[in-house]
């Protein structure tokens, strides 16, 4: 299963969607993410209101978090195939505010190139032909992204920042 940046952020930040993502990860035989998805998660998590740290510290945190959960950081065997799928997604679904983002096109492409589901709750990606997981949110509509608890930073105990996958 390809793990999207939104899923990484949700799980680390303990967002309302984290339990759904965690349950889907538990059911996956194997999971992986790309350098691009990890980078997007690092950008988001480095912000004030998240880990509130520099990019290097956020990188260390995200890589350690991925390794602790056996989520491989890798790229598919054929970059050309990934590129072709990303272009096809952009061509069919568009790119921009009311369409897929640049990262969405690549997450779609990674999942298509490896014929694996995409760990993602984004409605626009779920409307494509790529398999997504979890199938639906357990609690109804997707809530807005929330920041970690007040005062949370990279210096806080890591257990406070991470949803544990049993």
PDB file of C-alpha atoms in Angstrom:
ATOM      1  CA  UNK A   1       0.000   0.000   0.000  1.00  0.00           C
ATOM      2  CA  UNK A   2       1.292   3.444  -0.917  1.00  0.00           C
ATOM      3  CA  UNK A   3       1.172   5.782   2.106  1.00  0.00           C
ATOM      4  CA  UNK A   4       0.332   9.361   1.118  1.00  0.00           C
ATOM      5  CA  UNK A   5       1.714  12.444   2.898  1.00  0.00           C
ATOM      6  CA  UNK A   6      -1.728  13.256   4.324  1.00  0.00           C
ATOM      7  CA  UNK A   7      -1.848   9.853   6.003  1.00  0.00           C
ATOM      8  CA  UNK A   8       1.653  10.332   7.458  1.00  0.00           C
ATOM      9  CA  UNK A   9       0.724  13.765   8.836  1.00  0.00           C
ATOM     10  CA  UNK A  10      -2.604  12.525  10.198  1.00  0.00           C
ATOM     11  CA  UNK A  11      -0.994   9.616  12.016  1.00  0.00           C
ATOM     12  CA  UNK A  12       1.884  11.619  13.458  1.00  0.00           C
ATOM     13  CA  UNK A  13      -0.277  14.581  14.471  1.00  0.00           C
ATOM     14  CA  UNK A  14      -3.050  12.426  15.914  1.00  0.00           C
ATOM     15  CA  UNK A  15      -5.695  13.983  13.670  1.00  0.00           C
ATOM     16  CA  UNK A  16      -9.295  12.695  13.756  1.00  0.00           C
ATOM     17  CA  UNK A  17      -8.613  10.565  10.649  1.00  0.00           C
ATOM     18  CA  UNK A  18      -5.621   8.804  12.247  1.00  0.00           C
ATOM     19  CA  UNK A  19      -7.589   5.827  13.583  1.00  0.00           C
ATOM     20  CA  UNK A  20      -8.988   5.092  10.111  1.00  0.00           C
ATOM     21  CA  UNK A  21      -5.520   5.275   8.575  1.00  0.00           C
ATOM     22  CA  UNK A  22      -4.048   3.109  11.353  1.00  0.00           C
ATOM     23  CA  UNK A  23      -6.700   0.433  10.856  1.00  0.00           C
ATOM     24  CA  UNK A  24      -6.050   0.352   7.099  1.00  0.00           C
ATOM     25  CA  UNK A  25      -2.280   0.090   7.671  1.00  0.00           C
ATOM     26  CA  UNK A  26      -2.793  -2.857  10.020  1.00  0.00           C
ATOM     27  CA  UNK A  27      -4.619  -4.720   7.268  1.00  0.00           C
ATOM     28  CA  UNK A  28      -1.903  -4.071   4.683  1.00  0.00           C
ATOM     29  CA  UNK A  29       0.655  -6.790   3.955  1.00  0.00           C
ATOM     30  CA  UNK A  30       3.303  -4.162   3.267  1.00  0.00           C
ATOM     31  CA  UNK A  31       3.409  -0.413   3.008  1.00  0.00           C
ATOM     32  CA  UNK A  32       5.726   2.139   1.469  1.00  0.00           C
ATOM     33  CA  UNK A  33       5.998   5.798   0.608  1.00  0.00           C
ATOM     34  CA  UNK A  34       8.064   7.881  -1.771  1.00  0.00           C
ATOM     35  CA  UNK A  35      10.633  10.578  -1.140  1.00  0.00           C
ATOM     36  CA  UNK A  36       8.149  13.088  -2.598  1.00  0.00           C
ATOM     37  CA  UNK A  37       5.355  12.091  -0.177  1.00  0.00           C
ATOM     38  CA  UNK A  38       7.788  12.062   2.756  1.00  0.00           C
ATOM     39  CA  UNK A  39       9.019  15.520   1.729  1.00  0.00           C
ATOM     40  CA  UNK A  40       5.447  16.864   1.662  1.00  0.00           C
ATOM     41  CA  UNK A  41       4.861  15.441   5.163  1.00  0.00           C
ATOM     42  CA  UNK A  42       8.122  17.022   6.361  1.00  0.00           C
ATOM     43  CA  UNK A  43       7.084  20.445   5.017  1.00  0.00           C
ATOM     44  CA  UNK A  44       3.727  20.258   6.807  1.00  0.00           C
ATOM     45  CA  UNK A  45       5.088  18.839  10.056  1.00  0.00           C
ATOM     46  CA  UNK A  46       7.924  21.384  10.357  1.00  0.00           C
ATOM     47  CA  UNK A  47       5.375  24.228  10.615  1.00  0.00           C
ATOM     48  CA  UNK A  48       4.446  26.033  13.818  1.00  0.00           C
ATOM     49  CA  UNK A  49       1.396  24.318  15.229  1.00  0.00           C
ATOM     50  CA  UNK A  50       2.800  20.947  14.192  1.00  0.00           C
ATOM     51  CA  UNK A  51       6.331  19.883  15.223  1.00  0.00           C
ATOM     52  CA  UNK A  52       7.538  23.499  15.018  1.00  0.00           C
ATOM     53  CA  UNK A  53      11.072  22.645  13.948  1.00  0.00           C
ATOM     54  CA  UNK A  54      13.525  22.892  11.079  1.00  0.00           C
ATOM     55  CA  UNK A  55      13.239  20.698   8.006  1.00  0.00           C
ATOM     56  CA  UNK A  56      16.222  18.520   9.027  1.00  0.00           C
ATOM     57  CA  UNK A  57      14.666  17.753  12.418  1.00  0.00           C
ATOM     58  CA  UNK A  58      11.319  17.014  10.784  1.00  0.00           C
ATOM     59  CA  UNK A  59      13.097  14.755   8.275  1.00  0.00           C
ATOM     60  CA  UNK A  60      14.786  12.803  11.069  1.00  0.00           C
ATOM     61  CA  UNK A  61      11.472  12.473  12.875  1.00  0.00           C
ATOM     62  CA  UNK A  62       9.512  11.327   9.794  1.00  0.00           C
ATOM     63  CA  UNK A  63      12.177   8.836   8.680  1.00  0.00           C
ATOM     64  CA  UNK A  64      12.422   7.384  12.189  1.00  0.00           C
ATOM     65  CA  UNK A  65       8.617   7.190  12.379  1.00  0.00           C
ATOM     66  CA  UNK A  66       8.413   5.396   9.009  1.00  0.00           C
ATOM     67  CA  UNK A  67      11.133   2.928   9.961  1.00  0.00           C
ATOM     68  CA  UNK A  68       9.481   2.141  13.309  1.00  0.00           C
ATOM     69  CA  UNK A  69       6.318   1.134  11.408  1.00  0.00           C
ATOM     70  CA  UNK A  70       8.059  -0.791   8.608  1.00  0.00           C
ATOM     71  CA  UNK A  71       6.862   1.724   6.026  1.00  0.00           C
ATOM     72  CA  UNK A  72       9.561   1.549   3.379  1.00  0.00           C
ATOM     73  CA  UNK A  73      10.909   4.706   1.786  1.00  0.00           C
ATOM     74  CA  UNK A  74      11.423   3.725  -1.855  1.00  0.00           C
ATOM     75  CA  UNK A  75      10.611   4.487  -5.460  1.00  0.00           C
ATOM     76  CA  UNK A  76       8.877   2.237  -8.009  1.00  0.00           C
ATOM     77  CA  UNK A  77      11.090   0.394 -10.487  1.00  0.00           C
ATOM     78  CA  UNK A  78      10.040   2.479 -13.521  1.00  0.00           C
ATOM     79  CA  UNK A  79      10.191   6.277 -13.162  1.00  0.00           C
ATOM     80  CA  UNK A  80       8.957   6.536 -16.753  1.00  0.00           C
ATOM     81  CA  UNK A  81       5.802   4.590 -15.882  1.00  0.00           C
ATOM     82  CA  UNK A  82       5.223   6.802 -12.817  1.00  0.00           C
ATOM     83  CA  UNK A  83       5.599   9.902 -14.972  1.00  0.00           C
ATOM     84  CA  UNK A  84       3.152   8.531 -17.568  1.00  0.00           C
ATOM     85  CA  UNK A  85       0.540   7.803 -14.866  1.00  0.00           C
ATOM     86  CA  UNK A  86       1.002  11.272 -13.300  1.00  0.00           C
ATOM     87  CA  UNK A  87       0.530  12.944 -16.688  1.00  0.00           C
ATOM     88  CA  UNK A  88      -2.539  10.782 -17.393  1.00  0.00           C
ATOM     89  CA  UNK A  89      -4.061  11.735 -14.024  1.00  0.00           C
ATOM     90  CA  UNK A  90      -3.449  15.439 -14.689  1.00  0.00           C
ATOM     91  CA  UNK A  91      -4.868  15.133 -18.194  1.00  0.00           C
ATOM     92  CA  UNK A  92      -8.031  13.367 -17.030  1.00  0.00           C
ATOM     93  CA  UNK A  93      -8.698  15.058 -13.671  1.00  0.00           C
ATOM     94  CA  UNK A  94      -6.940  18.418 -14.013  1.00  0.00           C
ATOM     95  CA  UNK A  95      -4.399  20.133 -11.766  1.00  0.00           C
ATOM     96  CA  UNK A  96      -5.175  23.116  -9.587  1.00  0.00           C
ATOM     97  CA  UNK A  97      -7.440  24.437  -6.860  1.00  0.00           C
ATOM     98  CA  UNK A  98     -10.544  22.541  -7.967  1.00  0.00           C
ATOM     99  CA  UNK A  99      -8.686  19.481  -9.197  1.00  0.00           C
ATOM    100  CA  UNK A 100      -5.780  17.254  -8.196  1.00  0.00           C
ATOM    101  CA  UNK A 101      -2.620  18.784  -6.775  1.00  0.00           C
ATOM    102  CA  UNK A 102       0.789  18.068  -8.240  1.00  0.00           C
ATOM    103  CA  UNK A 103       1.463  15.688  -5.329  1.00  0.00           C
ATOM    104  CA  UNK A 104      -1.938  14.009  -5.836  1.00  0.00           C
ATOM    105  CA  UNK A 105      -0.970  13.207  -9.430  1.00  0.00           C
ATOM    106  CA  UNK A 106       2.220  11.534  -8.243  1.00  0.00           C
ATOM    107  CA  UNK A 107       0.552   9.624  -5.402  1.00  0.00           C
ATOM    108  CA  UNK A 108      -1.962   8.362  -7.944  1.00  0.00           C
ATOM    109  CA  UNK A 109       0.924   7.423 -10.246  1.00  0.00           C
ATOM    110  CA  UNK A 110       2.844   5.555  -7.540  1.00  0.00           C
ATOM    111  CA  UNK A 111      -0.227   3.489  -6.686  1.00  0.00           C
ATOM    112  CA  UNK A 112      -0.999   2.795 -10.356  1.00  0.00           C
ATOM    113  CA  UNK A 113       2.604   1.905 -11.251  1.00  0.00           C
ATOM    114  CA  UNK A 114       2.785  -0.657  -8.454  1.00  0.00           C
ATOM    115  CA  UNK A 115      -0.854  -1.816  -8.683  1.00  0.00           C
ATOM    116  CA  UNK A 116      -1.291  -1.162  -4.964  1.00  0.00           C
ATOM    117  CA  UNK A 117      -3.965   0.751  -3.059  1.00  0.00           C
ATOM    118  CA  UNK A 118      -3.367   4.301  -1.935  1.00  0.00           C
ATOM    119  CA  UNK A 119      -3.723   5.143   1.764  1.00  0.00           C
ATOM    120  CA  UNK A 120      -5.689   8.369   1.286  1.00  0.00           C
ATOM    121  CA  UNK A 121      -9.030   9.896   2.247  1.00  0.00           C
ATOM    122  CA  UNK A 122      -8.978  12.814  -0.216  1.00  0.00           C
ATOM    123  CA  UNK A 123     -12.251  12.909  -2.163  1.00  0.00           C
ATOM    124  CA  UNK A 124     -10.604  13.972  -5.428  1.00  0.00           C
ATOM    125  CA  UNK A 125      -8.202  11.039  -5.437  1.00  0.00           C
ATOM    126  CA  UNK A 126     -10.940   8.667  -4.325  1.00  0.00           C
ATOM    127  CA  UNK A 127     -12.882   9.720  -7.439  1.00  0.00           C
ATOM    128  CA  UNK A 128     -10.120   8.360  -9.695  1.00  0.00           C
ATOM    129  CA  UNK A 129      -9.699   4.748 -10.787  1.00  0.00           C
ATOM    130  CA  UNK A 130      -6.979   3.959  -8.228  1.00  0.00           C
ATOM    131  CA  UNK A 131      -7.898   1.742  -5.270  1.00  0.00           C
ATOM    132  CA  UNK A 132      -7.907   3.667  -1.994  1.00  0.00           C
ATOM    133  CA  UNK A 133      -7.973   2.680   1.632  1.00  0.00           C
ATOM    134  CA  UNK A 134      -9.578   3.018   4.093  1.00  0.00           C
ATOM    135  CA  UNK A 135     -12.821   2.411   2.239  1.00  0.00           C
ATOM    136  CA  UNK A 136     -14.562   5.103   4.263  1.00  0.00           C
ATOM    137  CA  UNK A 137     -14.289   7.066   7.455  1.00  0.00           C
ATOM    138  CA  UNK A 138     -15.821   5.322  10.415  1.00  0.00           C
ATOM    139  CA  UNK A 139     -17.305   8.526  11.817  1.00  0.00           C
ATOM    140  CA  UNK A 140     -18.907  10.128   8.756  1.00  0.00           C
ATOM    141  CA  UNK A 141     -17.595  13.157   6.834  1.00  0.00           C
ATOM    142  CA  UNK A 142     -13.895  13.924   6.905  1.00  0.00           C
ATOM    143  CA  UNK A 143     -13.123  16.455   9.641  1.00  0.00           C
ATOM    144  CA  UNK A 144     -10.844  19.421   9.029  1.00  0.00           C
ATOM    145  CA  UNK A 145      -7.139  18.998   9.775  1.00  0.00           C
ATOM    146  CA  UNK A 146      -6.279  19.936  13.314  1.00  0.00           C
ATOM    147  CA  UNK A 147      -3.006  20.945  14.887  1.00  0.00           C
ATOM    148  CA  UNK A 148      -1.363  18.809  17.560  1.00  0.00           C
ATOM    149  CA  UNK A 149      -2.172  19.642  21.163  1.00  0.00           C
ATOM    150  CA  UNK A 150      -1.076  23.120  22.278  1.00  0.00           C
ATOM    151  CA  UNK A 151       2.583  23.231  23.194  1.00  0.00           C
ATOM    152  CA  UNK A 152       3.514  20.142  21.169  1.00  0.00           C
ATOM    153  CA  UNK A 153       6.903  20.453  19.516  1.00  0.00           C
ATOM    154  CA  UNK A 154       9.748  18.244  18.451  1.00  0.00           C
ATOM    155  CA  UNK A 155      11.110  18.427  21.977  1.00  0.00           C
ATOM    156  CA  UNK A 156       7.881  16.970  23.415  1.00  0.00           C
ATOM    157  CA  UNK A 157       7.852  13.241  24.148  1.00  0.00           C
ATOM    158  CA  UNK A 158       7.417  11.458  20.852  1.00  0.00           C
ATOM    159  CA  UNK A 159       4.700   9.213  22.261  1.00  0.00           C
ATOM    160  CA  UNK A 160       2.550  12.336  22.561  1.00  0.00           C
ATOM    161  CA  UNK A 161       2.919  12.995  18.818  1.00  0.00           C
ATOM    162  CA  UNK A 162       2.372   9.522  17.425  1.00  0.00           C
ATOM    163  CA  UNK A 163      -0.740   7.400  17.121  1.00  0.00           C
ATOM    164  CA  UNK A 164       0.326   3.902  18.011  1.00  0.00           C
ATOM    165  CA  UNK A 165      -0.632   1.186  15.547  1.00  0.00           C
ATOM    166  CA  UNK A 166      -1.374  -1.896  17.626  1.00  0.00           C
TER     167      UNK A 166
END
